Coordinates of C-alpha atoms and ligand atoms in Angstrom, one line a residue:
M1 CA 61.8 2.3 79.4
S2 CA 61.4 4.2 76.2
K3 CA 60.9 7.9 76.4
L4 CA 57.6 9.6 75.8
I5 CA 57.1 11.2 72.4
C6 CA 54.5 13.9 71.7
L7 CA 53.4 15.3 68.4
G8 CA 52.0 18.9 68.6
I9 CA 49.8 20.7 66.0
E10 CA 49.7 24.5 65.8
S11 CA 47.1 26.3 63.7
T12 CA 45.7 29.2 65.6
A13 CA 46.2 31.9 62.9
H14 CA 48.6 32.2 59.9
T15 CA 50.9 29.3 60.6
F16 CA 50.3 25.5 60.3
S17 CA 53.0 23.7 62.1
I18 CA 53.8 20.2 63.5
G19 CA 56.5 19.5 66.0
I20 CA 57.7 16.3 67.6
V21 CA 59.4 16.4 71.0
T22 CA 60.5 13.8 73.6
E23 CA 60.3 14.0 77.4
N24 CA 64.1 14.4 77.4
E25 CA 63.6 17.9 76.0
E26 CA 64.7 17.0 72.5
I27 CA 62.9 18.8 69.6
L28 CA 63.1 16.2 66.9
A29 CA 61.0 17.9 64.2
D30 CA 59.4 21.3 63.7
E31 CA 57.9 21.7 60.3
K32 CA 55.8 24.7 59.3
S33 CA 54.1 26.6 56.5
T34 CA 52.8 30.2 56.9
Y35 CA 49.9 31.7 55.0
K36 CA 50.8 35.1 53.5
P37 CA 47.9 37.5 52.8
S38 CA 48.1 39.5 49.6
L39 CA 49.7 43.0 49.8
G40 CA 47.6 45.5 51.7
K41 CA 45.5 42.8 53.5
G42 CA 45.5 41.3 56.9
I43 CA 44.7 37.6 57.6
V44 CA 41.5 36.6 55.8
P45 CA 40.3 33.8 58.0
H46 CA 38.9 31.5 55.3
E47 CA 42.0 31.9 53.2
A48 CA 44.1 30.9 56.2
R49 CA 41.9 27.9 56.7
D50 CA 42.3 26.9 53.0
H51 CA 46.0 27.2 53.3
H52 CA 46.1 25.0 56.4
E53 CA 43.9 22.4 54.8
K54 CA 46.2 22.3 51.7
V55 CA 49.5 21.9 53.6
K56 CA 48.5 19.8 56.6
K57 CA 49.3 16.4 55.2
K58 CA 52.6 17.4 53.7
I59 CA 53.7 19.0 57.0
L60 CA 52.8 15.9 58.9
E61 CA 54.7 13.6 56.4
E62 CA 57.7 15.9 56.6
A63 CA 57.7 15.9 60.4
L64 CA 57.4 12.1 60.6
R65 CA 60.0 11.6 57.9
K66 CA 62.5 13.7 59.9
V67 CA 62.2 11.5 62.9
N68 CA 61.8 8.2 61.0
L69 CA 58.6 7.4 62.8
N70 CA 55.0 6.8 62.0
L71 CA 52.0 7.8 64.0
E72 CA 51.9 4.5 65.8
N73 CA 55.2 5.3 67.5
I74 CA 53.9 8.6 68.9
D75 CA 52.6 8.4 72.5
I76 CA 50.6 11.7 72.8
I77 CA 49.0 14.1 70.4
S78 CA 48.5 17.7 71.4
Y79 CA 47.0 20.6 69.5
S80 CA 46.5 24.3 70.0
A81 CA 42.9 24.7 71.1
G82 CA 42.9 28.5 71.4
P83 CA 42.8 31.4 71.5
G84 CA 42.7 32.0 67.8
L85 CA 40.7 32.3 64.6
P86 CA 38.0 29.6 64.6
P87 CA 38.5 28.4 60.9
S88 CA 42.2 28.1 61.5
L89 CA 41.8 26.4 64.9
L90 CA 39.4 23.8 63.5
V91 CA 41.8 22.5 60.9
G92 CA 44.4 21.6 63.6
A93 CA 41.8 20.3 66.1
N94 CA 40.1 18.0 63.6
F95 CA 43.5 16.7 62.3
A96 CA 44.6 15.9 65.9
L97 CA 41.2 14.3 66.7
E98 CA 41.4 12.1 63.5
F99 CA 44.7 10.6 64.5
A100 CA 44.1 10.4 68.2
N101 CA 40.9 8.3 67.5
K102 CA 42.5 6.2 64.7
Y103 CA 45.6 5.3 66.7
R104 CA 44.0 5.5 70.2
K105 CA 46.4 8.1 71.5
T106 CA 45.9 10.5 74.4
L107 CA 44.7 13.9 73.0
I108 CA 45.7 17.0 74.8
P109 CA 44.3 20.5 74.1
V110 CA 47.0 23.2 74.6
N111 CA 46.5 26.8 75.4
H112 CA 48.6 28.7 72.8
P113 CA 50.0 31.5 75.1
C114 CA 51.0 28.9 77.6
A115 CA 52.9 27.1 74.9
H116 CA 54.8 30.3 73.9
I117 CA 55.8 30.6 77.6
E118 CA 56.8 27.0 78.1
I119 CA 59.0 26.9 75.0
G120 CA 60.6 30.1 76.2
K121 CA 61.3 28.6 79.6
L122 CA 62.6 25.4 78.0
K123 CA 65.1 27.3 75.8
T124 CA 66.4 29.8 78.4
N125 CA 67.4 29.7 82.1
A126 CA 64.6 32.0 83.2
K127 CA 63.3 31.1 86.7
D128 CA 59.8 32.0 87.7
P129 CA 59.9 35.1 85.4
V130 CA 57.6 38.0 84.6
L131 CA 56.5 37.0 81.1
V132 CA 56.2 39.5 78.3
Y133 CA 54.1 37.8 75.7
L134 CA 53.8 39.8 72.5
S135 CA 52.5 38.4 69.2
G136 CA 50.2 39.1 66.3
G137 CA 47.2 38.2 68.3
N138 CA 48.1 38.7 71.9
T139 CA 49.8 41.3 74.2
Q140 CA 50.0 40.3 77.9
I141 CA 52.3 40.8 80.8
I142 CA 52.0 37.6 82.9
A143 CA 53.4 36.0 86.0
Y144 CA 52.8 32.7 87.7
A145 CA 51.0 32.7 91.1
E146 CA 49.2 30.0 93.0
G147 CA 48.2 27.5 90.4
Y148 CA 47.8 29.8 87.4
Y149 CA 49.6 32.1 85.0
R150 CA 48.0 35.4 85.9
I151 CA 47.6 38.4 83.6
F152 CA 48.9 41.5 85.2
G153 CA 48.5 43.8 82.2
E154 CA 47.2 43.5 78.6
T155 CA 46.1 45.4 75.6
E156 CA 42.7 47.0 75.7
D157 CA 42.4 46.9 71.9
M158 CA 45.0 45.7 69.3
P159 CA 47.8 43.4 70.1
I160 CA 51.2 44.9 69.5
G161 CA 52.1 42.6 66.6
N162 CA 48.9 43.5 64.9
A163 CA 49.4 47.2 65.5
L164 CA 52.9 47.0 63.8
D165 CA 51.3 45.0 60.9
V166 CA 48.5 47.6 60.4
A167 CA 51.0 50.5 60.7
A168 CA 53.2 48.8 58.2
R169 CA 50.3 48.4 55.8
K170 CA 49.5 52.1 56.1
L171 CA 53.1 52.8 55.1
G172 CA 52.8 50.4 52.1
L173 CA 55.0 47.7 53.5
P174 CA 54.4 44.0 53.1
M175 CA 53.3 41.5 55.8
P176 CA 54.5 40.6 58.3
G177 CA 55.0 44.2 59.1
G178 CA 56.9 44.0 62.4
P179 CA 60.3 43.2 60.8
E180 CA 59.7 45.8 58.1
I181 CA 59.0 48.5 60.7
E182 CA 62.1 47.4 62.6
K183 CA 64.4 47.8 59.5
L184 CA 62.9 51.1 58.5
A185 CA 63.1 52.5 62.1
K186 CA 66.9 52.3 62.0
K187 CA 66.9 55.5 59.8
G188 CA 64.2 57.3 61.6
K189 CA 63.8 60.3 64.0
Y190 CA 61.1 60.9 66.6
V191 CA 57.8 62.5 65.8
E192 CA 55.2 62.8 68.5
L193 CA 52.6 60.0 69.0
P194 CA 50.2 59.4 71.8
Y195 CA 51.5 57.3 74.8
I196 CA 48.7 55.3 76.2
V197 CA 49.1 53.3 79.4
K198 CA 46.1 52.9 81.7
G199 CA 47.1 51.4 85.0
M200 CA 48.7 48.1 83.9
D201 CA 46.9 48.0 80.6
L202 CA 47.9 49.4 77.2
S203 CA 46.2 50.7 74.1
F204 CA 47.8 50.7 70.6
S205 CA 45.0 51.6 68.2
G206 CA 45.1 55.3 68.8
I207 CA 48.8 55.3 68.1
V208 CA 48.4 53.5 64.8
T209 CA 45.6 55.9 63.8
A210 CA 47.8 58.9 64.7
A211 CA 50.7 57.4 62.8
G212 CA 48.6 56.9 59.7
E213 CA 47.4 60.5 59.9
K214 CA 50.9 61.9 60.3
F215 CA 52.1 59.8 57.4
K216 CA 49.2 61.1 55.2
R217 CA 50.2 64.7 56.2
G218 CA 53.8 64.1 54.9
A219 CA 55.8 62.6 57.8
R220 CA 58.6 60.4 56.5
P221 CA 57.9 56.6 56.8
E222 CA 61.2 56.0 58.6
D223 CA 60.2 58.6 61.2
I224 CA 56.8 57.0 61.7
A225 CA 58.4 53.5 62.0
Y226 CA 60.9 54.8 64.6
S227 CA 58.4 56.6 66.6
I228 CA 55.9 53.7 66.7
Q229 CA 58.6 51.4 68.0
E230 CA 59.9 53.9 70.6
T231 CA 56.4 54.7 71.9
C232 CA 54.9 51.2 72.0
F233 CA 58.0 49.6 73.3
A234 CA 58.4 52.2 76.0
M235 CA 54.8 51.5 77.1
L236 CA 55.5 47.8 77.3
T237 CA 58.7 48.4 79.2
E238 CA 56.9 50.6 81.7
V239 CA 54.3 48.0 82.4
T240 CA 56.9 45.2 82.6
E241 CA 58.9 47.2 85.2
R242 CA 55.8 47.7 87.3
A243 CA 55.0 44.0 87.1
L244 CA 58.5 43.2 88.4
A245 CA 58.1 45.7 91.2
H246 CA 54.7 44.4 92.2
T247 CA 55.5 40.6 92.1
G248 CA 59.1 40.9 93.4
K249 CA 60.2 38.5 90.7
E250 CA 63.8 38.7 89.5
D251 CA 63.6 37.5 85.9
V252 CA 61.9 38.7 82.8
L253 CA 61.3 36.4 79.8
L254 CA 60.2 37.9 76.4
V255 CA 58.2 35.5 74.2
G256 CA 56.0 35.5 71.1
G257 CA 56.7 36.6 67.5
V258 CA 57.4 40.3 68.4
A259 CA 60.2 39.0 70.7
A260 CA 62.4 38.9 67.6
N261 CA 62.6 42.7 67.7
K262 CA 66.1 43.9 68.7
R263 CA 65.1 47.4 69.8
L264 CA 62.4 46.0 72.1
Q265 CA 65.0 43.5 73.5
E266 CA 67.4 46.4 74.1
M267 CA 64.8 48.5 76.0
L268 CA 63.7 45.6 78.2
R269 CA 67.3 44.5 78.9
T270 CA 68.3 48.1 79.9
M271 CA 65.3 48.3 82.3
C272 CA 66.2 44.9 83.8
Q273 CA 69.9 45.9 84.2
E274 CA 68.9 49.1 86.0
R275 CA 66.7 47.1 88.4
G276 CA 69.2 44.3 88.9
A277 CA 66.8 41.8 87.2
N278 CA 67.8 39.2 84.6
F279 CA 66.5 39.4 81.1
F280 CA 65.8 36.4 78.8
V281 CA 64.4 36.2 75.4
V282 CA 63.2 33.1 73.5
P283 CA 65.5 32.1 70.7
Q284 CA 64.2 33.5 67.4
V285 CA 63.5 30.0 65.9
Y286 CA 60.9 29.5 68.6
S287 CA 59.5 33.0 68.9
G288 CA 56.8 32.6 66.3
D289 CA 54.1 30.0 66.3
C290 CA 55.4 26.5 66.0
G291 CA 54.3 22.9 66.5
S292 CA 57.2 22.1 68.9
M293 CA 55.9 24.6 71.5
I294 CA 52.5 22.8 71.4
A295 CA 54.1 19.4 71.6
W296 CA 56.3 20.4 74.5
T297 CA 53.4 21.9 76.4
G298 CA 51.3 18.9 75.7
L299 CA 54.0 16.7 77.2
L300 CA 54.3 18.9 80.3
A301 CA 50.5 18.8 80.8
Y302 CA 50.6 15.0 80.6
K303 CA 53.5 14.5 82.9
H304 CA 52.2 17.0 85.5
K305 CA 48.6 15.7 85.3
K306 CA 47.3 19.1 84.1
I307 CA 45.5 18.1 80.9
P308 CA 43.0 20.9 80.4
K309 CA 39.4 19.9 80.6
I310 CA 37.5 21.8 78.0
K311 CA 33.9 21.5 76.8
D312 CA 34.5 22.2 73.1
K313 CA 37.3 21.1 70.9
I314 CA 38.3 24.7 70.2
L315 CA 38.1 27.7 72.5
P316 CA 38.7 30.9 70.3
K317 CA 38.7 33.2 73.4
W318 CA 40.6 30.8 75.8
R319 CA 42.6 32.9 78.3
I320 CA 45.7 31.6 80.0
D321 CA 44.4 32.5 83.4
Q322 CA 41.6 29.9 82.9
V323 CA 44.1 27.0 82.8
P324 CA 45.1 25.4 86.0
W325 CA 48.9 25.0 85.7
F326 CA 52.1 24.5 87.7
Q327 CA 55.5 26.2 88.0
T328 CA 58.1 24.7 85.7
Ligands
AMP401 P1 53.1 35.3 66.2 O1 51.7 35.8 66.2 O2 53.6 35.0 67.6 O3 53.4 34.2 65.2 O4 54.0 36.6 65.8 C1 53.7 37.2 64.6 C2 53.9 38.7 64.8 O5 55.2 39.0 65.1 C3 53.5 39.6 63.6 O6 52.6 40.6 64.0 C4 54.9 40.1 63.1 O7 54.8 41.4 62.5 C5 55.6 40.2 64.4 N1 57.0 40.3 64.3 C6 57.8 39.3 63.8 N2 59.1 39.7 63.7 C7 59.1 40.9 64.3 C8 60.2 41.9 64.5 N3 61.4 41.7 64.2 N4 59.8 43.1 65.1 C9 58.5 43.3 65.4 N5 57.5 42.4 65.2 C10 57.8 41.3 64.7
MG402 MG1 51.4 33.0 68.7

């Protein structure tokens, strides 16, 4: 019997990507193009949409060429249905719908955070971990319990990736700001910033404001970069440790674009070592938004009979704890 092949489309925010995976856990293709806002700006939603519209055909052709297949040979089509920016989401959803109808393929809406988690689990040996999901648009500490990924803690305002991007812009650095802050922080010293953890939730916007004020009053950019990282990452480590204690789980898995940060990895790893827990991090090639994570998660949903039933083709505020799921 031939193995199932799934094509996945990602388009929640800045990245348009198409991945092709098999049920044998092979990632055959993962093509992407990322919209870059001009200096000093965040994502402008209609510009991101225009970018995705412009590149979608080329990305599809490149992905299919890589695997030497055409759409008829694909068994399942999945797409990122949310959460995300509506104009961006619609590009991917409509593209997926078009091909699913034309070639009569099963169409699977995928929850984007769930896909970040599943690609992390696929690429590491983490078993039933506490999930630390940190990206440009999301910040959540998650663990699986009784049929759902449950959110144990989350940001009350800005996601951490966005906080780093906004702070970077205040310092005059280009987007994406996270890697720029990481580089600059290596030369920095600590200046005081607020530390805001409320129960299991976190807040970053006050820290970014305070950092901007300190910078305006003459603090060195490298000191701001260092202090933002130390403060925000310590907050995230504190909440993750509490989630471990509360759930009794033994593994931690770090996923999402911010997972690439070495200082964050170091802080979480040290905390895990001190508690006798195991620390895992998604490989950097799969830490940012990519089509292969959507394809893999679509395939899992199909095989485990957990295809999400959704009323609209996109759900810009879709939460992972609304998706009936299973433990992989
Ligand atoms: P995502 O939304 O998952 O695609 O992740 C994008 C976010 O990850 C952006 O906010 C980036 O600034 C952030 N990011 C990427 N690399 C790093 C890094 N090395 N350190 C901190 N943040 C990062
Ligand atoms: Mg993402």
